[in-house]
PDB file of N, CA, C and O in Angstrom:
ATOM      1  N   MET M1140     136.903  88.016  94.293  1.00  0.00           N
ATOM      2  CA  MET M1140     137.231  89.122  94.781  1.00  0.00           C
ATOM      3  C   MET M1140     137.972  89.213  96.210  1.00  0.00           C
ATOM      4  O   MET M1140     138.344  88.047  96.372  1.00  0.00           O
ATOM      5  N   PRO M1141     137.373  90.204  96.811  1.00  0.00           N
ATOM      6  CA  PRO M1141     138.690  90.363  97.550  1.00  0.00           C
ATOM      7  C   PRO M1141     138.294  89.233  98.699  1.00  0.00           C
ATOM      8  O   PRO M1141     136.942  88.741  98.664  1.00  0.00           O
ATOM      9  N   ALA M1142     139.141  88.954  99.066  1.00  0.00           N
ATOM     10  CA  ALA M1142     139.120  87.992 100.351  1.00  0.00           C
ATOM     11  C   ALA M1142     137.723  88.526 102.028  1.00  0.00           C
ATOM     12  O   ALA M1142     137.334  87.027 101.832  1.00  0.00           O
ATOM     13  N   ASP M1143     137.908  89.342 102.284  1.00  0.00           N
ATOM     14  CA  ASP M1143     136.829  90.117 103.016  1.00  0.00           C
ATOM     15  C   ASP M1143     135.686  89.693 102.750  1.00  0.00           C
ATOM     16  O   ASP M1143     134.538  89.610 103.534  1.00  0.00           O
ATOM     17  N   TRP M1144     135.499  89.847 101.278  1.00  0.00           N
ATOM     18  CA  TRP M1144     133.909  89.398 100.474  1.00  0.00           C
ATOM     19  C   TRP M1144     134.042  88.406 100.809  1.00  0.00           C
ATOM     20  O   TRP M1144     132.587  88.046 100.396  1.00  0.00           O
ATOM     21  N   SER M1145     134.371  87.289 101.108  1.00  0.00           N
ATOM     22  CA  SER M1145     133.876  86.116 101.139  1.00  0.00           C
ATOM     23  C   SER M1145     133.081  85.543 101.652  1.00  0.00           C
ATOM     24  O   SER M1145     132.476  85.912 102.873  1.00  0.00           O
ATOM     25  N   GLY M1146     131.888  84.769 101.141  1.00  0.00           N
ATOM     26  CA  GLY M1146     130.433  84.221 101.866  1.00  0.00           C
ATOM     27  C   GLY M1146     129.214  85.546 101.947  1.00  0.00           C
ATOM     28  O   GLY M1146     128.322  85.624 102.163  1.00  0.00           O
ATOM     29  N   LYS M1147     129.786  86.452 101.848  1.00  0.00           N
ATOM     30  CA  LYS M1147     128.477  88.056 101.718  1.00  0.00           C
ATOM     31  C   LYS M1147     128.174  88.389 100.125  1.00  0.00           C
ATOM     32  O   LYS M1147     128.547  87.661  98.997  1.00  0.00           O
ATOM     33  N   ARG M1148     126.658  88.910 100.333  1.00  0.00           N
ATOM     34  CA  ARG M1148     126.276  88.977  98.829  1.00  0.00           C
ATOM     35  C   ARG M1148     127.007  90.631  98.414  1.00  0.00           C
ATOM     36  O   ARG M1148     127.215  91.094  99.363  1.00  0.00           O
ATOM     37  N   VAL M1149     127.271  91.023  96.566  1.00  0.00           N
ATOM     38  CA  VAL M1149     127.178  91.810  96.464  1.00  0.00           C
ATOM     39  C   VAL M1149     126.583  92.429  95.268  1.00  0.00           C
ATOM     40  O   VAL M1149     126.083  92.300  94.566  1.00  0.00           O
ATOM     41  N   LYS M1150     125.732  93.601  95.971  1.00  0.00           N
ATOM     42  CA  LYS M1150     124.840  94.661  95.288  1.00  0.00           C
ATOM     43  C   LYS M1150     125.449  95.718  94.994  1.00  0.00           C
ATOM     44  O   LYS M1150     125.718  96.267  95.070  1.00  0.00           O
ATOM     45  N   LEU M1151     125.107  96.286  93.288  1.00  0.00           N
ATOM     46  CA  LEU M1151     125.053  97.626  93.194  1.00  0.00           C
ATOM     47  C   LEU M1151     123.701  98.190  93.808  1.00  0.00           C
ATOM     48  O   LEU M1151     122.758  97.746  93.214  1.00  0.00           O
ATOM     49  N   ARG M1152     123.346  99.279  93.579  1.00  0.00           N
ATOM     50  CA  ARG M1152     121.921  99.969  93.686  1.00  0.00           C
ATOM     51  C   ARG M1152     122.505 101.466  93.224  1.00  0.00           C
ATOM     52  O   ARG M1152     123.072 102.219  93.393  1.00  0.00           O
ATOM     53  N   PHE M1153     121.313 101.564  93.047  1.00  0.00           N
ATOM     54  CA  PHE M1153     121.088 102.824  92.070  1.00  0.00           C
ATOM     55  C   PHE M1153     120.323 103.508  92.311  1.00  0.00           C
ATOM     56  O   PHE M1153     119.400 103.095  93.402  1.00  0.00           O
ATOM     57  N   ASP M1154     120.109 105.136  92.660  1.00  0.00           N
ATOM     58  CA  ASP M1154     119.380 105.813  93.623  1.00  0.00           C
ATOM     59  C   ASP M1154     118.269 105.734  92.770  1.00  0.00           C
ATOM     60  O   ASP M1154     117.509 106.870  93.070  1.00  0.00           O
ATOM     61  N   GLY M1155     118.321 106.281  91.390  1.00  0.00           N
ATOM     62  CA  GLY M1155     116.967 106.923  90.420  1.00  0.00           C
ATOM     63  C   GLY M1155     117.625 106.848  88.441  1.00  0.00           C
ATOM     64  O   GLY M1155     118.518 107.428  88.874  1.00  0.00           O
ATOM     65  N   VAL M1156     117.213 106.434  88.474  1.00  0.00           N
ATOM     66  CA  VAL M1156     117.105 106.136  86.579  1.00  0.00           C
ATOM     67  C   VAL M1156     115.674 106.100  86.657  1.00  0.00           C
ATOM     68  O   VAL M1156     114.667 105.985  86.817  1.00  0.00           O
ATOM     69  N   SER M1157     116.337 107.108  85.575  1.00  0.00           N
ATOM     70  CA  SER M1157     114.600 107.951  84.418  1.00  0.00           C
ATOM     71  C   SER M1157     114.358 106.889  83.356  1.00  0.00           C
ATOM     72  O   SER M1157     114.837 106.469  82.901  1.00  0.00           O
ATOM     73  N   SER M1158     113.017 106.503  84.043  1.00  0.00           N
ATOM     74  CA  SER M1158     111.570 105.830  82.420  1.00  0.00           C
ATOM     75  C   SER M1158     112.824 104.016  82.895  1.00  0.00           C
ATOM     76  O   SER M1158     112.716 103.862  84.323  1.00  0.00           O
ATOM     77  N   GLU M1159     113.858 103.526  81.969  1.00  0.00           N
ATOM     78  CA  GLU M1159     113.363 101.854  82.291  1.00  0.00           C
ATOM     79  C   GLU M1159     115.268 101.780  81.848  1.00  0.00           C
ATOM     80  O   GLU M1159     115.753 102.836  81.249  1.00  0.00           O
ATOM     81  N   SER M1160     115.934 100.992  82.404  1.00  0.00           N
ATOM     82  CA  SER M1160     117.258 100.349  82.236  1.00  0.00           C
ATOM     83  C   SER M1160     117.567  99.073  82.380  1.00  0.00           C
ATOM     84  O   SER M1160     116.937  98.475  83.050  1.00  0.00           O
ATOM     85  N   VAL M1161     118.342  98.628  81.682  1.00  0.00           N
ATOM     86  CA  VAL M1161     118.769  97.557  81.394  1.00  0.00           C
ATOM     87  C   VAL M1161     120.896  97.699  82.078  1.00  0.00           C
ATOM     88  O   VAL M1161     121.298  98.432  81.409  1.00  0.00           O
ATOM     89  N   VAL M1162     121.534  96.689  82.704  1.00  0.00           N
ATOM     90  CA  VAL M1162     122.302  97.310  83.555  1.00  0.00           C
ATOM     91  C   VAL M1162     123.102  95.691  83.084  1.00  0.00           C
ATOM     92  O   VAL M1162     122.666  94.629  82.841  1.00  0.00           O
ATOM     93  N   TYR M1163     124.284  96.009  82.889  1.00  0.00           N
ATOM     94  CA  TYR M1163     125.645  95.012  82.184  1.00  0.00           C
ATOM     95  C   TYR M1163     126.880  95.049  83.302  1.00  0.00           C
ATOM     96  O   TYR M1163     127.536  95.543  83.947  1.00  0.00           O
ATOM     97  N   LEU M1164     127.061  93.410  83.106  1.00  0.00           N
ATOM     98  CA  LEU M1164     128.190  93.344  83.905  1.00  0.00           C
ATOM     99  C   LEU M1164     129.652  92.529  83.106  1.00  0.00           C
ATOM    100  O   LEU M1164     129.270  91.435  83.174  1.00  0.00           O
ATOM    101  N   ASN M1165     130.514  93.352  82.756  1.00  0.00           N
ATOM    102  CA  ASN M1165     131.480  92.922  81.684  1.00  0.00           C
ATOM    103  C   ASN M1165     130.779  92.207  80.337  1.00  0.00           C
ATOM    104  O   ASN M1165     131.462  91.355  79.866  1.00  0.00           O
ATOM    105  N   GLY M1166     130.002  92.582  80.319  1.00  0.00           N
ATOM    106  CA  GLY M1166     129.141  92.407  78.919  1.00  0.00           C
ATOM    107  C   GLY M1166     128.013  91.457  79.045  1.00  0.00           C
ATOM    108  O   GLY M1166     126.947  91.272  78.049  1.00  0.00           O
ATOM    109  N   LYS M1167     127.769  91.833  79.660  1.00  0.00           N
ATOM    110  CA  LYS M1167     126.259  90.559  80.094  1.00  0.00           C
ATOM    111  C   LYS M1167     125.526  91.362  80.931  1.00  0.00           C
ATOM    112  O   LYS M1167     125.811  91.857  81.876  1.00  0.00           O
ATOM    113  N   GLU M1168     124.059  90.881  80.155  1.00  0.00           N
ATOM    114  CA  GLU M1168     122.876  91.603  81.014  1.00  0.00           C
ATOM    115  C   GLU M1168     122.344  90.999  82.667  1.00  0.00           C
ATOM    116  O   GLU M1168     122.698  89.346  82.479  1.00  0.00           O
ATOM    117  N   ILE M1169     122.418  91.834  83.643  1.00  0.00           N
ATOM    118  CA  ILE M1169     122.160  91.223  84.830  1.00  0.00           C
ATOM    119  C   ILE M1169     121.100  91.273  85.113  1.00  0.00           C
ATOM    120  O   ILE M1169     120.641  91.346  86.368  1.00  0.00           O
ATOM    121  N   GLY M1170     120.618  92.560  84.856  1.00  0.00           N
ATOM    122  CA  GLY M1170     119.541  92.606  85.143  1.00  0.00           C
ATOM    123  C   GLY M1170     118.339  94.433  84.994  1.00  0.00           C
ATOM    124  O   GLY M1170     119.533  94.744  83.867  1.00  0.00           O
ATOM    125  N   SER M1171     117.340  94.267  84.612  1.00  0.00           N
ATOM    126  CA  SER M1171     116.916  95.697  84.272  1.00  0.00           C
ATOM    127  C   SER M1171     115.653  96.276  85.599  1.00  0.00           C
ATOM    128  O   SER M1171     115.216  95.515  85.995  1.00  0.00           O
ATOM    129  N   HIS M1172     115.488  97.617  85.046  1.00  0.00           N
ATOM    130  CA  HIS M1172     114.128  98.140  86.137  1.00  0.00           C
ATOM    131  C   HIS M1172     113.726  99.479  85.419  1.00  0.00           C
ATOM    132  O   HIS M1172     114.126  99.592  84.184  1.00  0.00           O
ATOM    133  N   MET M1173     112.070  99.164  85.725  1.00  0.00           N
ATOM    134  CA  MET M1173     111.930 100.007  85.117  1.00  0.00           C
ATOM    135  C   MET M1173     110.515 101.175  86.191  1.00  0.00           C
ATOM    136  O   MET M1173     109.810 100.493  86.623  1.00  0.00           O
ATOM    137  N   GLY M1174     110.653 102.358  85.881  1.00  0.00           N
ATOM    138  CA  GLY M1174     110.043 103.380  86.808  1.00  0.00           C
ATOM    139  C   GLY M1174     110.673 104.257  87.111  1.00  0.00           C
ATOM    140  O   GLY M1174     111.753 104.954  87.716  1.00  0.00           O
ATOM    141  N   GLY M1175     110.081 104.920  87.082  1.00  0.00           N
ATOM    142  CA  GLY M1175     110.811 106.914  87.084  1.00  0.00           C
ATOM    143  C   GLY M1175     111.279 107.384  88.340  1.00  0.00           C
ATOM    144  O   GLY M1175     110.358 107.398  89.060  1.00  0.00           O
ATOM    145  N   MET M1176     112.808 107.237  87.913  1.00  0.00           N
ATOM    146  CA  MET M1176     113.631 107.611  89.143  1.00  0.00           C
ATOM    147  C   MET M1176     113.358 108.004  90.785  1.00  0.00           C
ATOM    148  O   MET M1176     113.051 108.186  91.756  1.00  0.00           O
ATOM    149  N   THR M1177     113.647 105.791  90.790  1.00  0.00           N
ATOM    150  CA  THR M1177     113.074 105.099  91.705  1.00  0.00           C
ATOM    151  C   THR M1177     114.211 104.392  92.298  1.00  0.00           C
ATOM    152  O   THR M1177     114.759 104.063  91.036  1.00  0.00           O
ATOM    153  N   ALA M1178     114.769 104.447  93.487  1.00  0.00           N
ATOM    154  CA  ALA M1178     115.880 103.785  93.529  1.00  0.00           C
ATOM    155  C   ALA M1178     115.602 102.157  93.436  1.00  0.00           C
ATOM    156  O   ALA M1178     114.630 101.990  93.207  1.00  0.00           O
ATOM    157  N   PHE M1179     116.881 101.690  92.707  1.00  0.00           N
ATOM    158  CA  PHE M1179     116.998 100.147  92.901  1.00  0.00           C
ATOM    159  C   PHE M1179     117.955  99.243  93.015  1.00  0.00           C
ATOM    160  O   PHE M1179     119.044  99.782  93.312  1.00  0.00           O
ATOM    161  N   GLU M1180     118.356  97.659  93.611  1.00  0.00           N
ATOM    162  CA  GLU M1180     118.948  96.925  93.918  1.00  0.00           C
ATOM    163  C   GLU M1180     119.203  95.976  92.583  1.00  0.00           C
ATOM    164  O   GLU M1180     118.617  95.438  92.160  1.00  0.00           O
ATOM    165  N   LEU M1181     120.358  95.779  92.771  1.00  0.00           N
ATOM    166  CA  LEU M1181     120.295  94.375  92.055  1.00  0.00           C
ATOM    167  C   LEU M1181     121.543  93.866  92.063  1.00  0.00           C
ATOM    168  O   LEU M1181     122.949  93.775  92.604  1.00  0.00           O
ATOM    169  N   ASP M1182     121.395  92.129  92.840  1.00  0.00           N
ATOM    170  CA  ASP M1182     122.466  91.735  93.691  1.00  0.00           C
ATOM    171  C   ASP M1182     123.078  90.503  92.215  1.00  0.00           C
ATOM    172  O   ASP M1182     122.610  90.187  91.077  1.00  0.00           O
ATOM    173  N   VAL M1183     124.618  91.246  92.329  1.00  0.00           N
ATOM    174  CA  VAL M1183     125.620  90.822  91.019  1.00  0.00           C
ATOM    175  C   VAL M1183     126.560  89.485  92.066  1.00  0.00           C
ATOM    176  O   VAL M1183     127.130  89.496  91.136  1.00  0.00           O
ATOM    177  N   THR M1184     126.084  89.043  92.470  1.00  0.00           N
ATOM    178  CA  THR M1184     126.908  87.472  93.239  1.00  0.00           C
ATOM    179  C   THR M1184     127.270  87.046  91.919  1.00  0.00           C
ATOM    180  O   THR M1184     128.246  86.827  92.151  1.00  0.00           O
ATOM    181  N   ASN M1185     126.426  86.693  91.375  1.00  0.00           N
ATOM    182  CA  ASN M1185     126.761  85.276  90.991  1.00  0.00           C
ATOM    183  C   ASN M1185     126.905  85.914  89.455  1.00  0.00           C
ATOM    184  O   ASN M1185     128.050  85.103  88.681  1.00  0.00           O
ATOM    185  N   GLY M1186     127.296  86.691  89.052  1.00  0.00           N
ATOM    186  CA  GLY M1186     128.274  87.422  87.923  1.00  0.00           C
ATOM    187  C   GLY M1186     129.617  87.471  88.061  1.00  0.00           C
ATOM    188  O   GLY M1186     129.927  87.843  87.439  1.00  0.00           O
ATOM    189  N   LEU M1187     130.002  87.551  89.461  1.00  0.00           N
ATOM    190  CA  LEU M1187     130.850  87.874  89.724  1.00  0.00           C
ATOM    191  C   LEU M1187     131.933  86.966  90.229  1.00  0.00           C
ATOM    192  O   LEU M1187     131.541  85.478  90.345  1.00  0.00           O
ATOM    193  N   GLY M1188     133.244  86.617  89.198  1.00  0.00           N
ATOM    194  CA  GLY M1188     134.141  85.062  89.608  1.00  0.00           C
ATOM    195  C   GLY M1188     134.806  85.838  90.746  1.00  0.00           C
ATOM    196  O   GLY M1188     134.827  86.160  91.333  1.00  0.00           O
ATOM    197  N   GLU M1189     135.964  84.523  90.389  1.00  0.00           N
ATOM    198  CA  GLU M1189     137.088  84.368  91.839  1.00  0.00           C
ATOM    199  C   GLU M1189     138.172  85.565  91.248  1.00  0.00           C
ATOM    200  O   GLU M1189     138.821  86.250  92.414  1.00  0.00           O
ATOM    201  N   ARG M1190     137.845  86.463  90.507  1.00  0.00           N
ATOM    202  CA  ARG M1190     139.117  87.180  90.012  1.00  0.00           C
ATOM    203  C   ARG M1190     138.785  88.777  90.499  1.00  0.00           C
ATOM    204  O   ARG M1190     137.284  88.999  90.016  1.00  0.00           O
ATOM    205  N   TYR M1191     138.833  89.901  90.334  1.00  0.00           N
ATOM    206  CA  TYR M1191     138.772  91.058  90.959  1.00  0.00           C
ATOM    207  C   TYR M1191     139.187  91.787  89.321  1.00  0.00           C
ATOM    208  O   TYR M1191     140.157  93.233  90.147  1.00  0.00           O
ATOM    209  N   GLU M1192     138.539  91.401  87.746  1.00  0.00           N
ATOM    210  CA  GLU M1192     138.851  92.557  87.444  1.00  0.00           C
ATOM    211  C   GLU M1192     137.784  92.208  86.801  1.00  0.00           C
ATOM    212  O   GLU M1192     136.980  92.437  85.695  1.00  0.00           O
ATOM    213  N   TYR M1193     136.861  93.714  86.992  1.00  0.00           N
ATOM    214  CA  TYR M1193     135.336  93.978  86.728  1.00  0.00           C
ATOM    215  C   TYR M1193     135.530  95.301  85.367  1.00  0.00           C
ATOM    216  O   TYR M1193     135.858  96.251  86.148  1.00  0.00           O
ATOM    217  N   ARG M1194     134.554  95.175  84.653  1.00  0.00           N
ATOM    218  CA  ARG M1194     134.318  97.208  84.023  1.00  0.00           C
ATOM    219  C   ARG M1194     133.439  97.078  84.468  1.00  0.00           C
ATOM    220  O   ARG M1194     132.803  96.740  85.447  1.00  0.00           O
ATOM    221  N   PHE M1195     133.739  98.246  84.793  1.00  0.00           N
ATOM    222  CA  PHE M1195     132.731  98.974  84.875  1.00  0.00           C
ATOM    223  C   PHE M1195     131.456  98.988  84.781  1.00  0.00           C
ATOM    224  O   PHE M1195     130.874  99.011  83.221  1.00  0.00           O
ATOM    225  N   PRO M1196     130.451  98.758  85.631  1.00  0.00           N
ATOM    226  CA  PRO M1196     128.925  98.109  85.578  1.00  0.00           C
ATOM    227  C   PRO M1196     128.086  99.268  84.325  1.00  0.00           C
ATOM    228  O   PRO M1196     128.138 100.255  84.503  1.00  0.00           O
ATOM    229  N   GLY M1197     127.638  98.707  82.737  1.00  0.00           N
ATOM    230  CA  GLY M1197     126.874  99.783  81.803  1.00  0.00           C
ATOM    231  C   GLY M1197     125.506  98.993  82.311  1.00  0.00           C
ATOM    232  O   GLY M1197     124.893  99.175  82.361  1.00  0.00           O
ATOM    233  N   CYS M1198     124.739 100.843  81.692  1.00  0.00           N
ATOM    234  CA  CYS M1198     123.799 100.797  81.774  1.00  0.00           C
ATOM    235  C   CYS M1198     123.306 101.706  80.590  1.00  0.00           C
ATOM    236  O   CYS M1198     123.506 102.279  80.073  1.00  0.00           O
ATOM    237  N   ARG M1199     121.952 100.690  80.351  1.00  0.00           N
ATOM    238  CA  ARG M1199     121.280 101.884  78.340  1.00  0.00           C
ATOM    239  C   ARG M1199     119.937 102.155  79.451  1.00  0.00           C
ATOM    240  O   ARG M1199     119.309 101.585  79.927  1.00  0.00           O
ATOM    241  N   TYR M1200     120.003 103.240  78.725  1.00  0.00           N
ATOM    242  CA  TYR M1200     118.416 103.655  79.469  1.00  0.00           C
ATOM    243  C   TYR M1200     116.977 103.709  77.860  1.00  0.00           C
ATOM    244  O   TYR M1200     118.007 103.838  77.067  1.00  0.00           O
ATOM    245  N   ARG M1201     116.641 103.603  78.047  1.00  0.00           N
ATOM    246  CA  ARG M1201     115.203 103.220  77.379  1.00  0.00           C
ATOM    247  C   ARG M1201     113.824 104.723  77.364  1.00  0.00           C
ATOM    248  O   ARG M1201     114.029 105.193  78.216  1.00  0.00           O
TER     249      ARG M1201
END
């Protein structure tokens, strides 16, 4: 992670997802949300490693 992120929590915020979503980071499921068009956040800090090379988070909608 960038040095200025040290000791901070990293969250992804979604402003609204239709129905149910499952969110992946680097191919690993990091969370899910159910609820039509409502905002939600996922804390991804523990899913991040020392290196700052990540694939864009993926979502699957049901």
